C-alpha positions in Angstrom: -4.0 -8.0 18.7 -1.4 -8.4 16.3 -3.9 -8.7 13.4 -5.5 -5.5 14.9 -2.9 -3.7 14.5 -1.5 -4.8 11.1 -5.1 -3.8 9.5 -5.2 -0.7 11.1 -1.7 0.5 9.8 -0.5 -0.6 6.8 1.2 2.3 5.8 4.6 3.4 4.8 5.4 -0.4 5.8 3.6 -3.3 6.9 3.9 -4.4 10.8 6.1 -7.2 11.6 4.1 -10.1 13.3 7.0 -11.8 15.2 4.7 -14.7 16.3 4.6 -16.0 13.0 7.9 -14.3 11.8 5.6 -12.6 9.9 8.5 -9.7 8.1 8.1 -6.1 7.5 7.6 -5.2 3.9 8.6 -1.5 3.4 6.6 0.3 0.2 7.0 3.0 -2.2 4.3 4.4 -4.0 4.2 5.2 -7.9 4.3 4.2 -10.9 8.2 6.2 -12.2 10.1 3.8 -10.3 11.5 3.9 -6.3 10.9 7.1 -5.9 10.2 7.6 -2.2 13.7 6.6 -0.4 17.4 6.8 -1.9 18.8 3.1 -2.3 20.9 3.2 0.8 17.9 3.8 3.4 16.9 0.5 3.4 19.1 -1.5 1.7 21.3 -4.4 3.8 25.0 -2.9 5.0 26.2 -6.1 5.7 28.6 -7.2 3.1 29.1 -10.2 5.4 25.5 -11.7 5.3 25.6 -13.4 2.2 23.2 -11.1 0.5 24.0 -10.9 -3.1 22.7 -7.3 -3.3 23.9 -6.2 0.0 26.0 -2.8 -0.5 29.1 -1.3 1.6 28.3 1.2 4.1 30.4 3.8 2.6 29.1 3.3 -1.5 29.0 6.0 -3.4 25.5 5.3 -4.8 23.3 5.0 -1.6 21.8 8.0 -2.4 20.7 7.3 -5.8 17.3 7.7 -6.2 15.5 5.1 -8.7 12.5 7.5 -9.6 14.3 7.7 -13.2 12.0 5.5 -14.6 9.6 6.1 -17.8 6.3 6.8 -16.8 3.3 4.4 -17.9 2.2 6.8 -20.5 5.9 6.5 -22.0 5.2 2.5 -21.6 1.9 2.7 -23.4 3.1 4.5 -26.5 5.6 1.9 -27.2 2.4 -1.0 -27.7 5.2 -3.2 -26.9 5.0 -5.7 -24.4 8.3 -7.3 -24.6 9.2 -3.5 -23.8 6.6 -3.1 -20.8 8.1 -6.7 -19.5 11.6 -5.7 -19.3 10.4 -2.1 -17.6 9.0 -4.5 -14.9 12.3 -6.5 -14.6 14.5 -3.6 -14.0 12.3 -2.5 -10.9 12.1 -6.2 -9.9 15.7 -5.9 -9.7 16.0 -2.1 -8.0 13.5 -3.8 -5.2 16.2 -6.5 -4.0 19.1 -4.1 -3.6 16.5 -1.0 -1.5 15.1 -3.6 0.2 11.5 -2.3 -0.2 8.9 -5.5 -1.7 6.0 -3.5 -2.2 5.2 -0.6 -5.2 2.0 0.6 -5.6 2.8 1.2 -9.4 0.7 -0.2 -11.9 -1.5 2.3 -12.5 -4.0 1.5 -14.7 -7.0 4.3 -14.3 -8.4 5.5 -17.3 -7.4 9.0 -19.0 -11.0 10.9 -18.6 -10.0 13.9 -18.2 -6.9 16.1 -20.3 -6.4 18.3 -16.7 -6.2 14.8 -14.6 -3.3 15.2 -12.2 -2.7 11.4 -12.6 -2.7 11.2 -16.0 1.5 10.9 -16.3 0.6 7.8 -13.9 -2.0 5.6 -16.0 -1.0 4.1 -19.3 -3.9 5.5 -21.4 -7.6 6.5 -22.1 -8.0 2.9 -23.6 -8.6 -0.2 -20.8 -7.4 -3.0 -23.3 -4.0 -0.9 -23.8 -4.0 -0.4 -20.5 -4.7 -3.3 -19.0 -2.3 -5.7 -21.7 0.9 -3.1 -20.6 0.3 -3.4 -16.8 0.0 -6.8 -16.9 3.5 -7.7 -18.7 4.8 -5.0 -16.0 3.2 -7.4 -13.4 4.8 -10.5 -14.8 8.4 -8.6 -14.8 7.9 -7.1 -11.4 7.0 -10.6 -10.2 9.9 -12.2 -11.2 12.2 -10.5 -9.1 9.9 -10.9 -5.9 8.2 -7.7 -6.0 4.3 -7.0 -4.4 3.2 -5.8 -7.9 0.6 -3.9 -6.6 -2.2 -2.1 -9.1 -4.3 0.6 -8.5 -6.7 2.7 -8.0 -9.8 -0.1 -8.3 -11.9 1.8 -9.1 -13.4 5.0 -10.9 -10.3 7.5 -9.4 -12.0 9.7 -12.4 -10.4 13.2 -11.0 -7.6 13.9 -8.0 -9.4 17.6 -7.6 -11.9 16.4 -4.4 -11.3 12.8 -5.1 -12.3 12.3 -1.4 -16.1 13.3 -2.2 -17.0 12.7 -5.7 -19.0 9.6 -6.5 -19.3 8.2 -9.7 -22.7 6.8 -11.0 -22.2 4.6 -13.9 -24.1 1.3 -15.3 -22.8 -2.1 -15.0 -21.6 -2.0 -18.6 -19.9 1.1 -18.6 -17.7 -0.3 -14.8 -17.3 -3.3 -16.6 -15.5 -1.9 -19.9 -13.7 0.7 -19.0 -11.9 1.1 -15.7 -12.7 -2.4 -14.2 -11.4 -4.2 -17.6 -8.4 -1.5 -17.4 -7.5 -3.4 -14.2 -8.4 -7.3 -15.1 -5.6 -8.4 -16.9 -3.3 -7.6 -14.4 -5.6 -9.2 -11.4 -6.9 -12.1 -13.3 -3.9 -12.9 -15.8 -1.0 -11.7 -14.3 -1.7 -12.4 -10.6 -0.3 -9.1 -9.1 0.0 -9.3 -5.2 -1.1 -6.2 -4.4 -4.4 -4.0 -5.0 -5.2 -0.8 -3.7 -8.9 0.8 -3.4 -9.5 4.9 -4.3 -10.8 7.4 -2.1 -14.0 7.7 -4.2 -17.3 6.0 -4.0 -18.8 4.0 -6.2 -22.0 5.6 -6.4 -23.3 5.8 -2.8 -20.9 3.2 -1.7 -17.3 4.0 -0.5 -14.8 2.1 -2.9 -12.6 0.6 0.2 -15.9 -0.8 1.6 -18.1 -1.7 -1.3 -19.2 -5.7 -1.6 -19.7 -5.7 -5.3 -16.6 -4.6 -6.1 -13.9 -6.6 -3.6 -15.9 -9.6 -2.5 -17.8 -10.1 -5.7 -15.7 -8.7 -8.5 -12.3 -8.6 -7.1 -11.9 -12.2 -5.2 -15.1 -13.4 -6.4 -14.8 -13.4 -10.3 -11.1 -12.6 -10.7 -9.8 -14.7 -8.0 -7.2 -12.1 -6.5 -5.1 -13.9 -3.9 -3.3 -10.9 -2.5 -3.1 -7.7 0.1 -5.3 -4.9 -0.3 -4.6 -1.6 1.1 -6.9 1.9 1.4 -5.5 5.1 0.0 -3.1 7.3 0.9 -3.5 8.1 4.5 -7.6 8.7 5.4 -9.7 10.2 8.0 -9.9 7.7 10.2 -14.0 8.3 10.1 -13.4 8.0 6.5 -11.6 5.2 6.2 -14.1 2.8 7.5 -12.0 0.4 8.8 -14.6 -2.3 10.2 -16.8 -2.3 7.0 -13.6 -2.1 4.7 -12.2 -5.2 6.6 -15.4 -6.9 6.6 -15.5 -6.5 2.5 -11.8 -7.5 2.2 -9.7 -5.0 2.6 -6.1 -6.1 4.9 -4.9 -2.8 5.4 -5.5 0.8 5.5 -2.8 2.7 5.0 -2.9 5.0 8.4 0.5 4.9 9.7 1.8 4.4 13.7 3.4 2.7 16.2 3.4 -1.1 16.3 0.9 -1.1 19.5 -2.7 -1.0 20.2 -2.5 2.2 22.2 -1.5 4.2 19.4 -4.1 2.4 17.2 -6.4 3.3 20.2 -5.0 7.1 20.0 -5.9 7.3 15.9 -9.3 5.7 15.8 -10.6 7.1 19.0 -14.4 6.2 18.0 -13.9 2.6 16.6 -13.2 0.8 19.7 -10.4 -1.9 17.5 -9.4 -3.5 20.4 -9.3 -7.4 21.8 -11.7 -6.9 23.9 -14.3 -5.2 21.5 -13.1 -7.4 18.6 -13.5 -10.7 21.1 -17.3 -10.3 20.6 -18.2 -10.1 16.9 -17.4 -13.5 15.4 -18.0 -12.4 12.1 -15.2 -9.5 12.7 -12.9 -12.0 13.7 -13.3 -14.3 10.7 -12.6 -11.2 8.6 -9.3 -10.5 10.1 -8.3 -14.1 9.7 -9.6 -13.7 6.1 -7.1 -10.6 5.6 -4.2 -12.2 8.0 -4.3 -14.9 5.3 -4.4 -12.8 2.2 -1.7 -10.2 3.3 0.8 -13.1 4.5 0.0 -14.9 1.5 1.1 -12.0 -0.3 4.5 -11.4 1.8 4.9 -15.1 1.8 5.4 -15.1 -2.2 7.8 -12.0 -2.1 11.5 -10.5 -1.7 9.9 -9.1 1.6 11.0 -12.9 3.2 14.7 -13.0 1.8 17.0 -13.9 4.3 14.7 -15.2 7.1 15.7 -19.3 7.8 14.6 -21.8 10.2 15.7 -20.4 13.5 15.7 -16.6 12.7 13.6 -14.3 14.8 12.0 -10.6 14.0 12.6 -7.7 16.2 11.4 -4.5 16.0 14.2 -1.3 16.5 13.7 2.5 16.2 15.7 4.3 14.1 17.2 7.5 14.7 14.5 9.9 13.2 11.7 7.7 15.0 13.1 8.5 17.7 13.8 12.2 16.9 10.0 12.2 15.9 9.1 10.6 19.1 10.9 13.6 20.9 9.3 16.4 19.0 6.3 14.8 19.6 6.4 15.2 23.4 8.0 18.1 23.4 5.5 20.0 21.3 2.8 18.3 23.5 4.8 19.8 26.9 5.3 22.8 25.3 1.6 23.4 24.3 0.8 21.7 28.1 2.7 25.0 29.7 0.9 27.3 27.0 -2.3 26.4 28.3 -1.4 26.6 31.9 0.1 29.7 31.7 -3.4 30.7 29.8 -5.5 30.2 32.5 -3.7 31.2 35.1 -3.6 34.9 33.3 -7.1 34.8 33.2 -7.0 34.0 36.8 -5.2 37.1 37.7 
């Protein structure tokens, strides 16, 4: 169950597995720095706990924002790696005092297009450039604990309907531009992290295509790491089952750590223990992923501060809650609507 639910939502944060003391791992996603929370959200209070980086509760900087990076282009133009090294560093180091081990921030897609809303994120239109930069980033980010995660593998050509185009393209032309754009980083740097694109790779969705993860990504570069979907998907669209079965650990679908709400967001899928019990080659996929994705968490910041003896447990906080209470209610409020509908039609 606990594997169910950790594929199913891997967003916003991963899902504690207190079994195996198995830690949450909260992420931010792009590539100008923590941009997504201010540095007191999730960073440890506790000036007490021994945490080097823990701040005071009352410090003048937890709102500080650490999106004030340069972006990759910025990176790119400087051909220097020494440069692109030390970028990685200083995000290494913002990770340990926000607390959050994963960044999905080495972008290193290809500039196709001059009206590419991602452009600002990849480094350049060239894959050696590309790929060289993003992987000293890597090695930086790495240092300091970080899930140096790259995306988006592969062929995120356009953000305009990036949920329906699909890219036909020879072997050659995968294999020397956006694929080698990524390589370095997988195959030299050993980044921790991948995440797949909305798009297909020609008839094949790219969070559930063989060549691509099994072959390409584990089989030839030897990635040893966590791979989550894109963004948030339709759950039909995400493909969970086939994108597990190929590899993937994660989508990233966000909810509550439970197999009722899992239950409640893929209402067609049937990812339960019961279902899962019966398809052996289902459950050596989730092992498979289990083992990648803890791997992953295992070799980051994300386990600072757990020692023998210390246990996980899961809290709310106060706008989980406040969420929670919206949520219902909403849900009693729309309840009465419709009540109050059909009993005026009654009359």
């Amino acid at each position: 169950s606990e594997a169910l639910i950790r594929t199913a939502f891997g967003g916003t944060s991963t899902k504690t597995i207190p079994s195996i003391s198995s830690p949450e791992a909260i992420q931010n996603d792009g590539p100008t720095g923590y941009a997504n929370y201010p540095l007191g959200q999730y960073a440890n209070k506790n000036k007490d706990s021994g945490d080097p980086c823990a701040i005071d509760a009352n410090d003048p900087n937890a709102g500080f924002m650490g999106n004030t990076m340069a972006n990759n282009i910025v990176v790119a133009q400087t051909f220097n790696k020494d440069l692109a090294l030390e970028w990685g560093k200083t995000v290494g180091n913002y990770s340990l005092w926000s607390n959050c081990a994963i960044l999905w921030g080495i972008s290193a897609n290809l500039h196709r297009l001059p009206y590419c809303a991602r452009n600002l994120e990849y480094y350049s239109e060239d894959p050696v450039l590309s790929s060289f930069m993003g992987a000293e980033v890597c090695k930086g980010e790495l240092q300091y604990g970080v899930i140096a995660s790259v995306k988006h593998f592969c062929f995120n050509d356009t953000e305009m309907n990036r949920t329906g185009v699909a890219p036909f393209m020879t072997e050659q032309k995968a294999r020397e531009g956006d694929i080698r754009a990524q390589q370095s980083i997988i195959e030299d740097a050993k980044c921790l992290g991948v995440m797949t694109a909305y798009n297909r790779a020609g008839c094949y969705t790219d969070n559930a295509h063989t060549g691509l993860i099994k072959n390409i990504l584990h089989g030839e570069f030897g990635f040893r790491g966590l791979i989550s979907e894109d963004f948030i998907m339709d759950p039909v669209y995400a493909s969970l089952k086939e994108a597990v079965m190929n590899g993937i650990t994660m989508s990233c679908n966000t909810g509550d750590n439970n197999l009722a709400a899992v239950a409640a967001y893929y209402p067609n899928l049937n990812w339960n223990v019961e279902t899962v019990g019966k398809d052996s080659e289902l459950q050596k996929a989730l092992k498979y992923a289990m083992k990648k994705q803890n791997y992953a968490l295992a070799n980051s910041n994300a386990m600072d501060g757990l020692v023998p003896g210390a246990h996980l447990e899961t809290v709310k906080t106060w706008y989980d809650k406040l969420i929670m209470g919206l949520e219902i209610a909403f849900g009693l409020i729309t309840l009465l609507c419709a009540v109050m509908y059909f009993r005026s039609k009654k009359a």
